[in-house]
PDB file of C-alpha atoms in Angstrom:
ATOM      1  CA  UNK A   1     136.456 117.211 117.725  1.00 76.00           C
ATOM      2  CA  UNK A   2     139.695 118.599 116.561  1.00 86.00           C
ATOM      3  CA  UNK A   3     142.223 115.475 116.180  1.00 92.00           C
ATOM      4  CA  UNK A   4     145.356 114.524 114.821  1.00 95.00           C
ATOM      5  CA  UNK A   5     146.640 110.685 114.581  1.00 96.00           C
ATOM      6  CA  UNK A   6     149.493 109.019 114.038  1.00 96.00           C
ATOM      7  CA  UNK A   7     149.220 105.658 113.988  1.00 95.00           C
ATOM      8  CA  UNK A   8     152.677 104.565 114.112  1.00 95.00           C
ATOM      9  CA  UNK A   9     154.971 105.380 117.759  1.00 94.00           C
ATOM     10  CA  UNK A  10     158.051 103.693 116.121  1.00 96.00           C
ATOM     11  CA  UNK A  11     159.277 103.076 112.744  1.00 97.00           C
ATOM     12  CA  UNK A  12     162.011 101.763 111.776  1.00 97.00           C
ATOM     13  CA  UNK A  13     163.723 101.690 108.397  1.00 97.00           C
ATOM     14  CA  UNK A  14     166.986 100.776 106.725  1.00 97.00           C
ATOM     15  CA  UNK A  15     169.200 103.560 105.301  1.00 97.00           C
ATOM     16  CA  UNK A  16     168.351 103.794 101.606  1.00 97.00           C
ATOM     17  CA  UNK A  17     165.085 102.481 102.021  1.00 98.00           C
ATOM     18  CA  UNK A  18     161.582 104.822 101.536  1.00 97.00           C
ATOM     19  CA  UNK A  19     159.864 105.864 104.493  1.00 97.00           C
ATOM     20  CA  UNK A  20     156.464 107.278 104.837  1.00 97.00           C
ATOM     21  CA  UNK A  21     155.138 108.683 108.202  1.00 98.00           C
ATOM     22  CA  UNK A  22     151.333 108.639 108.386  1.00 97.00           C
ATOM     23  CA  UNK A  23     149.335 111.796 109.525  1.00 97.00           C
ATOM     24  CA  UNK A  24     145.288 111.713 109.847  1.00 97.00           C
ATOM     25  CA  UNK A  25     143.422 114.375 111.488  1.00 96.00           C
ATOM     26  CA  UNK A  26     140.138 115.114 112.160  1.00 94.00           C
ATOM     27  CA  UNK A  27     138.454 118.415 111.132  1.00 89.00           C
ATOM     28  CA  UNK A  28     135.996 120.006 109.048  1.00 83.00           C
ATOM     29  CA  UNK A  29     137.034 122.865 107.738  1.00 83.00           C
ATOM     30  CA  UNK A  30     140.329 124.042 106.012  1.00 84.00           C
ATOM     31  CA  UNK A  31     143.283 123.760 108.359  1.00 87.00           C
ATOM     32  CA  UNK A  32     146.798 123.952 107.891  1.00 89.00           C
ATOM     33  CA  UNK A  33     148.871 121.141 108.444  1.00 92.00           C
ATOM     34  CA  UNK A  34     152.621 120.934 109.347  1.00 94.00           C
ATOM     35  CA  UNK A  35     155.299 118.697 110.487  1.00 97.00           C
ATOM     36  CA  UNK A  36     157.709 119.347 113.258  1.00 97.00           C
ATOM     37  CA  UNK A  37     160.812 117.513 114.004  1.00 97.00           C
ATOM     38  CA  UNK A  38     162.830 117.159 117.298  1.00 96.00           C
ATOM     39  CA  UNK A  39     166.335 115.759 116.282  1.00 97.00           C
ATOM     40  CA  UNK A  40     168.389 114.406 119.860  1.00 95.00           C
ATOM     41  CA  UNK A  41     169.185 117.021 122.141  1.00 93.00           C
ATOM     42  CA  UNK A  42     167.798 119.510 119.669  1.00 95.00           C
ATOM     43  CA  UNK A  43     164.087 122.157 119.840  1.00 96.00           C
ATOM     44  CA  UNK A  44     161.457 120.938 118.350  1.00 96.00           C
ATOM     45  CA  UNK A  45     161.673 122.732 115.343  1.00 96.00           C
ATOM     46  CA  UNK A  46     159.325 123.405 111.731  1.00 95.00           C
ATOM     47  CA  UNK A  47     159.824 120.839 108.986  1.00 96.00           C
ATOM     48  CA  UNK A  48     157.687 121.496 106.477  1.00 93.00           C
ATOM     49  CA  UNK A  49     154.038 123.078 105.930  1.00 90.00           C
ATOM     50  CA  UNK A  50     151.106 121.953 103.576  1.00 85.00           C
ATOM     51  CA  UNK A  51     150.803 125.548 102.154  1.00 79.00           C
ATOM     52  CA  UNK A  52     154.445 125.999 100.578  1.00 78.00           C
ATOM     53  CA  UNK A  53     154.462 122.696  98.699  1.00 78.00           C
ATOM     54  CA  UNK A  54     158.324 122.140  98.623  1.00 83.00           C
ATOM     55  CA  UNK A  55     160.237 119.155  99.808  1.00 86.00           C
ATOM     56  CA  UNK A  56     162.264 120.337 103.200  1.00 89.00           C
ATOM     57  CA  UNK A  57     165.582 117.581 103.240  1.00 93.00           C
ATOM     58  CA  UNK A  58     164.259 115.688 100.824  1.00 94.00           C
ATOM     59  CA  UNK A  59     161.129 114.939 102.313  1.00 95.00           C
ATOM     60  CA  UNK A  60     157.434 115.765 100.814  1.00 94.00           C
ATOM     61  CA  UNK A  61     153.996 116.042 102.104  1.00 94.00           C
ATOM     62  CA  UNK A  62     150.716 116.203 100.597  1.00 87.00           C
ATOM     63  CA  UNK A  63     147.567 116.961 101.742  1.00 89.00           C
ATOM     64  CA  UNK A  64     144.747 114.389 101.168  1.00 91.00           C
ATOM     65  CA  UNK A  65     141.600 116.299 102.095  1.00 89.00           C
ATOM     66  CA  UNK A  66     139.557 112.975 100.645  1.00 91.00           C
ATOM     67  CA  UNK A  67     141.200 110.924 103.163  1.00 92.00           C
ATOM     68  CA  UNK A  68     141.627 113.756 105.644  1.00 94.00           C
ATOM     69  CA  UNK A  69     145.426 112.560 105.799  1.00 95.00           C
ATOM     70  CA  UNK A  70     148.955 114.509 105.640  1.00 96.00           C
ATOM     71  CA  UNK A  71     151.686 111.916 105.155  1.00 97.00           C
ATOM     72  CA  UNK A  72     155.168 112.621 105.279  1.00 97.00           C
ATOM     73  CA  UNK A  73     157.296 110.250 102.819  1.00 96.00           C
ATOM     74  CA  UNK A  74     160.854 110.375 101.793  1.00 97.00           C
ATOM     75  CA  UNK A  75     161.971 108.298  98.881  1.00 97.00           C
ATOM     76  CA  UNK A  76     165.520 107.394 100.368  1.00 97.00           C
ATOM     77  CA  UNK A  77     165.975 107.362 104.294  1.00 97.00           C
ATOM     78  CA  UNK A  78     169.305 108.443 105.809  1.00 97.00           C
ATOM     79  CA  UNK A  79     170.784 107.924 109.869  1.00 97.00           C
ATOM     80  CA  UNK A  80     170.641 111.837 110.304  1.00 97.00           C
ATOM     81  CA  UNK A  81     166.937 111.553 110.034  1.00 98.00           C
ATOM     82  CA  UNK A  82     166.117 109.478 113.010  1.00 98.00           C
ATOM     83  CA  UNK A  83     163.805 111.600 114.715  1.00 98.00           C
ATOM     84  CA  UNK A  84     160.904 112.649 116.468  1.00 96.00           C
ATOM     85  CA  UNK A  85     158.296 113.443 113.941  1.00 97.00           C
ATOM     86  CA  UNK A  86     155.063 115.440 114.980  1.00 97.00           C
ATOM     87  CA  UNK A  87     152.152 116.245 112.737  1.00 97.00           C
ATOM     88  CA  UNK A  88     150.376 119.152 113.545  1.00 96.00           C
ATOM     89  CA  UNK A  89     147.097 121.011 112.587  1.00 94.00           C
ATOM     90  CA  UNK A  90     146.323 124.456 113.241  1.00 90.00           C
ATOM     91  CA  UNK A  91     142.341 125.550 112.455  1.00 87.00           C
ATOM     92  CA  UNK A  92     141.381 128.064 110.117  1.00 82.00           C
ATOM     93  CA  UNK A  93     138.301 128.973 112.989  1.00 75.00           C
ATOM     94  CA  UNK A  94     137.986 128.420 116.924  1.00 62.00           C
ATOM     95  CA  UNK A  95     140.598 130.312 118.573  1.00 64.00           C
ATOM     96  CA  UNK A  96     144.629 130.467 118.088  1.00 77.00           C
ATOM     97  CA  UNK A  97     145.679 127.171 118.958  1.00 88.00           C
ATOM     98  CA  UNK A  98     147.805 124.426 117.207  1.00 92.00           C
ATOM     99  CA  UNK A  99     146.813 120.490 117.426  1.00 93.00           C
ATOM    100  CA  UNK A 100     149.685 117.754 117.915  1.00 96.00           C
ATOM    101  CA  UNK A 101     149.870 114.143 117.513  1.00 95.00           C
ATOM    102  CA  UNK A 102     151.435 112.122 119.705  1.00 94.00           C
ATOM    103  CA  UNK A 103     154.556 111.829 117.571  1.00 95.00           C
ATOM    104  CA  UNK A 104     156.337 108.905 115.832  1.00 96.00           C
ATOM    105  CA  UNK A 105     159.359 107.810 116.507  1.00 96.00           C
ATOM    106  CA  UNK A 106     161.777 107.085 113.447  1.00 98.00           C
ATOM    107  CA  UNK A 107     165.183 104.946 113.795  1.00 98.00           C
ATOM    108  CA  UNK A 108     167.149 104.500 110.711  1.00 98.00           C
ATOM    109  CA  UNK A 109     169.613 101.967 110.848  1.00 96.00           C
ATOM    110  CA  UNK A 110     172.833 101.968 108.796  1.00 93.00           C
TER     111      UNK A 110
ATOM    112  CA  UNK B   1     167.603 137.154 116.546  1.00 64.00           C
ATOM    113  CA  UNK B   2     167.268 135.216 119.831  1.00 79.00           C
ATOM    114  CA  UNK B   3     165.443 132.319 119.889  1.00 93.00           C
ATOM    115  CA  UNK B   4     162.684 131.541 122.322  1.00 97.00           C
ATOM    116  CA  UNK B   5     164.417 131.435 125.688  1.00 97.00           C
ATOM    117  CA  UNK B   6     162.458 129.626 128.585  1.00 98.00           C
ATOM    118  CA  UNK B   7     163.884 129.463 132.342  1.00 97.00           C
ATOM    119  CA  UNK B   8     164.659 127.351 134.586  1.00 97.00           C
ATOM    120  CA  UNK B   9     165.673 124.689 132.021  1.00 97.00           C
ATOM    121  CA  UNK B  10     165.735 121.975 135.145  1.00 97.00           C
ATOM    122  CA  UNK B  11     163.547 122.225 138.676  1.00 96.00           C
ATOM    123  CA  UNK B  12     162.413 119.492 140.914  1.00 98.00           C
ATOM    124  CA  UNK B  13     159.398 120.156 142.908  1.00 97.00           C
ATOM    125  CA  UNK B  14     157.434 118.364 145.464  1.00 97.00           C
ATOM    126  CA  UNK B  15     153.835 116.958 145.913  1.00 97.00           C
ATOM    127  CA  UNK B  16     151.716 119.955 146.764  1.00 97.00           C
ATOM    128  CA  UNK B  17     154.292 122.752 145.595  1.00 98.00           C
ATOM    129  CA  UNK B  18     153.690 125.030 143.104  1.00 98.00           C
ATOM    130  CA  UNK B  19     155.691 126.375 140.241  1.00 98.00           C
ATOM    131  CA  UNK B  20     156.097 129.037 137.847  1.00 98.00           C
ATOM    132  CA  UNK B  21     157.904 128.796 134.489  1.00 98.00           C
ATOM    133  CA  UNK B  22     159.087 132.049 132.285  1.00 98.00           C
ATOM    134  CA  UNK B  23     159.261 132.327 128.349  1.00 98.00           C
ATOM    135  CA  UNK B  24     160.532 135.003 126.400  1.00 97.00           C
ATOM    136  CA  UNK B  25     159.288 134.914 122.479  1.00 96.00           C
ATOM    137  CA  UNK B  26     161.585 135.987 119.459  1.00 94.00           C
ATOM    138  CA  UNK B  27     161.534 139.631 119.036  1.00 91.00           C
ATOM    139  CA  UNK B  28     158.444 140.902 117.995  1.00 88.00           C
ATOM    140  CA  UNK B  29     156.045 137.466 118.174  1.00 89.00           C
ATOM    141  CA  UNK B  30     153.206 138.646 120.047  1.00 88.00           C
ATOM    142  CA  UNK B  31     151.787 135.273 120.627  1.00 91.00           C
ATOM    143  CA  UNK B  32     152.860 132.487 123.233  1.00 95.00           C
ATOM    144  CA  UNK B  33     151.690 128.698 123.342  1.00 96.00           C
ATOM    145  CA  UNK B  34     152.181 126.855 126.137  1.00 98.00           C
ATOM    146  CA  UNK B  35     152.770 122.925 125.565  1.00 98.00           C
ATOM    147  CA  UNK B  36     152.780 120.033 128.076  1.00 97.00           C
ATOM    148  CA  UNK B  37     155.191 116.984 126.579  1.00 95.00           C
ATOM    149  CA  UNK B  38     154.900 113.513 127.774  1.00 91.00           C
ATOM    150  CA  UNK B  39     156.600 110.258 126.085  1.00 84.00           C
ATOM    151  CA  UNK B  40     152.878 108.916 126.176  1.00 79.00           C
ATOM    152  CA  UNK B  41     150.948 111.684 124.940  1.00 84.00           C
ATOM    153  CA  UNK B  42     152.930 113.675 122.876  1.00 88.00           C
ATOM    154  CA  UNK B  43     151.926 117.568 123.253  1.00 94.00           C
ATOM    155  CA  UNK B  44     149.263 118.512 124.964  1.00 95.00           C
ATOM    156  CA  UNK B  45     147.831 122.064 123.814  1.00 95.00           C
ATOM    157  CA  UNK B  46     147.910 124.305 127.251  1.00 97.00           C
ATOM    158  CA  UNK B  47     147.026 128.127 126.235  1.00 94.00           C
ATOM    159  CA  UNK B  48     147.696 130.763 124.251  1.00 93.00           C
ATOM    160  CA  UNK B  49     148.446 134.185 124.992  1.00 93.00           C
ATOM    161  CA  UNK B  50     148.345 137.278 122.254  1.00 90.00           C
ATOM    162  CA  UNK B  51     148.656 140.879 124.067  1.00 89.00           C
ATOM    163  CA  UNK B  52     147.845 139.777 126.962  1.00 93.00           C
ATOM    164  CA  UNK B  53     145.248 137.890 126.570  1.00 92.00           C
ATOM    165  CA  UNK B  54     144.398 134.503 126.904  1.00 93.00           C
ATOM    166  CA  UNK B  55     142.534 133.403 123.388  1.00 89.00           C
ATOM    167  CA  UNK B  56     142.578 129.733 123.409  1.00 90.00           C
ATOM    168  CA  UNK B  57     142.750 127.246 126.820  1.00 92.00           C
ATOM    169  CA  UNK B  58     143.219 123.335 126.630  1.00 93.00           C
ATOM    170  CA  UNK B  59     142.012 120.983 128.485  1.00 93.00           C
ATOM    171  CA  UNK B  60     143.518 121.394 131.876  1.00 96.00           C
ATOM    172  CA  UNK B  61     142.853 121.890 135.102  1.00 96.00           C
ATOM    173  CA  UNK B  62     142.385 125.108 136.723  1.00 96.00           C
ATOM    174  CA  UNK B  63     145.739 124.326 138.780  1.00 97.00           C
ATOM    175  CA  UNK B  64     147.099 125.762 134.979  1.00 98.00           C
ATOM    176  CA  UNK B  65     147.108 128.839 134.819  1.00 97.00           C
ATOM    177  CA  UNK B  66     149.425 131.617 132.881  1.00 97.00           C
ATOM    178  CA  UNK B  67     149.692 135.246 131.904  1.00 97.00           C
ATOM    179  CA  UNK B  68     151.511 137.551 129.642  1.00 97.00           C
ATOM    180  CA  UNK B  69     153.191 140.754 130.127  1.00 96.00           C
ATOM    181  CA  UNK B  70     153.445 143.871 128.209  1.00 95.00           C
ATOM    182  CA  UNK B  71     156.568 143.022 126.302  1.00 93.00           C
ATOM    183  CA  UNK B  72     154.914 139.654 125.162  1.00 94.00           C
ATOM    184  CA  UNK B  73     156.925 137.224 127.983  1.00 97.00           C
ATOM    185  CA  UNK B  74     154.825 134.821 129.442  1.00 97.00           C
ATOM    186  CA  UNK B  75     154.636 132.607 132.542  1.00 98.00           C
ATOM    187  CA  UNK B  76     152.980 129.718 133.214  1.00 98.00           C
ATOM    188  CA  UNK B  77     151.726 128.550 136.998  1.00 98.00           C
ATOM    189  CA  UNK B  78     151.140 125.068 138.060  1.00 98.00           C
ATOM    190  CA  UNK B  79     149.709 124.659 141.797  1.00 96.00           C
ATOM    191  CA  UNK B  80     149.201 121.873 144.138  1.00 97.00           C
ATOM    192  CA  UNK B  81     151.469 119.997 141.774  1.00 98.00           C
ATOM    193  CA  UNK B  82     150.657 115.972 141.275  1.00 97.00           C
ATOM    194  CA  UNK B  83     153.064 113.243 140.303  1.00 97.00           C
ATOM    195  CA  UNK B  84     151.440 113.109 136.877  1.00 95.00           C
ATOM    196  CA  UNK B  85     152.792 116.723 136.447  1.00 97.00           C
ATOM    197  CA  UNK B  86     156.026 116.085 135.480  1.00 97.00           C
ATOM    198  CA  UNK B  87     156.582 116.556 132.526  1.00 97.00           C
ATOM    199  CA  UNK B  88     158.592 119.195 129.825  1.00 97.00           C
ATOM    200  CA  UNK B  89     156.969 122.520 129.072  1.00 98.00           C
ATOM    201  CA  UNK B  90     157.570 123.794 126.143  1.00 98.00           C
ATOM    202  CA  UNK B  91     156.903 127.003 125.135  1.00 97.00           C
ATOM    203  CA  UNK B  92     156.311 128.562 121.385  1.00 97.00           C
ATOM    204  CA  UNK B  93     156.014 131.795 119.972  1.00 95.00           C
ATOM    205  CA  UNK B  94     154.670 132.862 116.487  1.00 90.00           C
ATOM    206  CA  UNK B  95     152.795 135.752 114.616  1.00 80.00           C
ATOM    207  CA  UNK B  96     149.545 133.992 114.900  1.00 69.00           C
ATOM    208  CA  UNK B  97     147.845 136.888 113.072  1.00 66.00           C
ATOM    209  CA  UNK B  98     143.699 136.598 112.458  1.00 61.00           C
ATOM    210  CA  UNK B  99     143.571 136.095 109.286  1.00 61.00           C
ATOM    211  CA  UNK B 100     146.636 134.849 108.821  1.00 60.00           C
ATOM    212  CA  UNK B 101     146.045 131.197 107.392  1.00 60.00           C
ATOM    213  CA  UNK B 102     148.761 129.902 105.254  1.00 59.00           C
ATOM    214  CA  UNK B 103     151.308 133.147 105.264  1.00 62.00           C
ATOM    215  CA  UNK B 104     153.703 131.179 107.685  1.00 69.00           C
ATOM    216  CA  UNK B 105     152.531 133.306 110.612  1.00 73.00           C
ATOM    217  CA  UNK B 106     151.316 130.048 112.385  1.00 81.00           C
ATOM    218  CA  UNK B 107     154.276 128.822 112.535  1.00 89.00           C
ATOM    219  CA  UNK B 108     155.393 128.263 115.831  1.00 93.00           C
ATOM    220  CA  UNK B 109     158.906 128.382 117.244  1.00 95.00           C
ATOM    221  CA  UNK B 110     159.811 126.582 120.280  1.00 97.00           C
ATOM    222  CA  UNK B 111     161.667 127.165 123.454  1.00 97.00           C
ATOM    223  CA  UNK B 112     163.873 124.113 124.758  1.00 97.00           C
ATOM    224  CA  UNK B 113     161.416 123.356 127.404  1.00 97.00           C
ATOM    225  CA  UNK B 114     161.594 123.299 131.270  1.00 98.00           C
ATOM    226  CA  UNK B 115     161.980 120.153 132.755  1.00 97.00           C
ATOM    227  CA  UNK B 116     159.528 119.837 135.461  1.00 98.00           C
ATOM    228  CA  UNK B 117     159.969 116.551 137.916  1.00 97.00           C
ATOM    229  CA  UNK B 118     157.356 116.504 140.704  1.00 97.00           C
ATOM    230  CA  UNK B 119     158.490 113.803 143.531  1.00 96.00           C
TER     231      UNK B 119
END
């Protein structure tokens, strides 16, 4: 079955400090991968994507098709980044259809 | 361009009611995702609509159901409505093209959601 998990509801780091947010999913073929972000009182909205390879407000992501994983790290956390952070995976076969995990939760204090 | 625009932003329904929720994609995004968001279970993968047609349906009861128009705006339908239905909908649209993998047509853009509280 078509998964995505993220271990981690809440995580919480101090400003300064690296943070990595933990993606694994579960699928065979070749999906792309993404992460979505839902600042307060703002859309859900696009982060970054596996395919373009570029670091979106200082944040990176690479795609571990070994470990199946797609972890999103940033080497120095900062307050405007507490967030909602979703991990998503969208098949390359099976229908038009994008799989969500259930989100973590990141609080960085000052 | 306009965003995704999804009405009514608040509603309050009762046990047994039923509801219907409107989205409007960005300007020439042919495809809609629906999207049921819970604190517990994060989103939950409704359907998807391209031209009119449904291509994809999540697990959901038949008490879910949705359609799309002509000019790509969608509603969704929720009937005999349960406690456990309150929730926010959110809406997306995107390109979604077949063959499309990795040309940032998959990427979806979301609606603010409608706010659905079932007493």
């Amino acid at each position: 079955a078509q998964r995505v998990t993220q271990p981690e509801k809440l995580l919480s780091v101090f400003k300064g400090a690296p943070v990595e947010l933990k993606c694994n999913y579960s699928y065979s073929g070749s999906p792309e991968l993404f992460w979505y972000v839902q600042y307060s009182r703002q859309r859900l909205q696009l982060l970054l994507r596996h395919i373009s390879r570029e670091s979106i407000k200082g944040f990176t992501a690479d795609l571990n098709k070994g470990e199946t994983s797609f972890h999103l790290k940033k080497p120095f956390a900062q307050e405007e980044d507490s967030a909602m952070y979703y991990c998503a995976l969208k098949p390359d076969t099976g229908g038009f259809k994008t799989i969500f995990g259930a989100g973590t939760r990141l609080f960085v204090k000052a | 361009k306009a965003g995704v625009t999804q009405t009514p932003r608040y509603l309050i329904k009762t046990r047994g009611q039923q509801v219907t929720l409107s989205c409007s994609p960005i300007s020439g995004h042919r495809s809609v995702s629906w999207y049921q968001q819970t604190p517990g279970q994060g989103l939950q993968f409704l359907f998807e609509y391209f031209s009119e047609t449904q291509r994809n349906k999540g697990n959901f009861p038949g008490r879910f159901s949705g359609r799309q128009f002509s000019n790509s705006r969608s509603e969704m339908n929720v009937s005999t409505l349960e406690l456990g239905d309150s929730a926010l909908y959110l809406c997306a649209s995107s390109l979604f093209l077949a063959g499309a993998q990795g040309s940032g047509a998959n990427v979806l853009t979301f609606g603010a959601g409608s706010r659905l509280t079932v007493l």
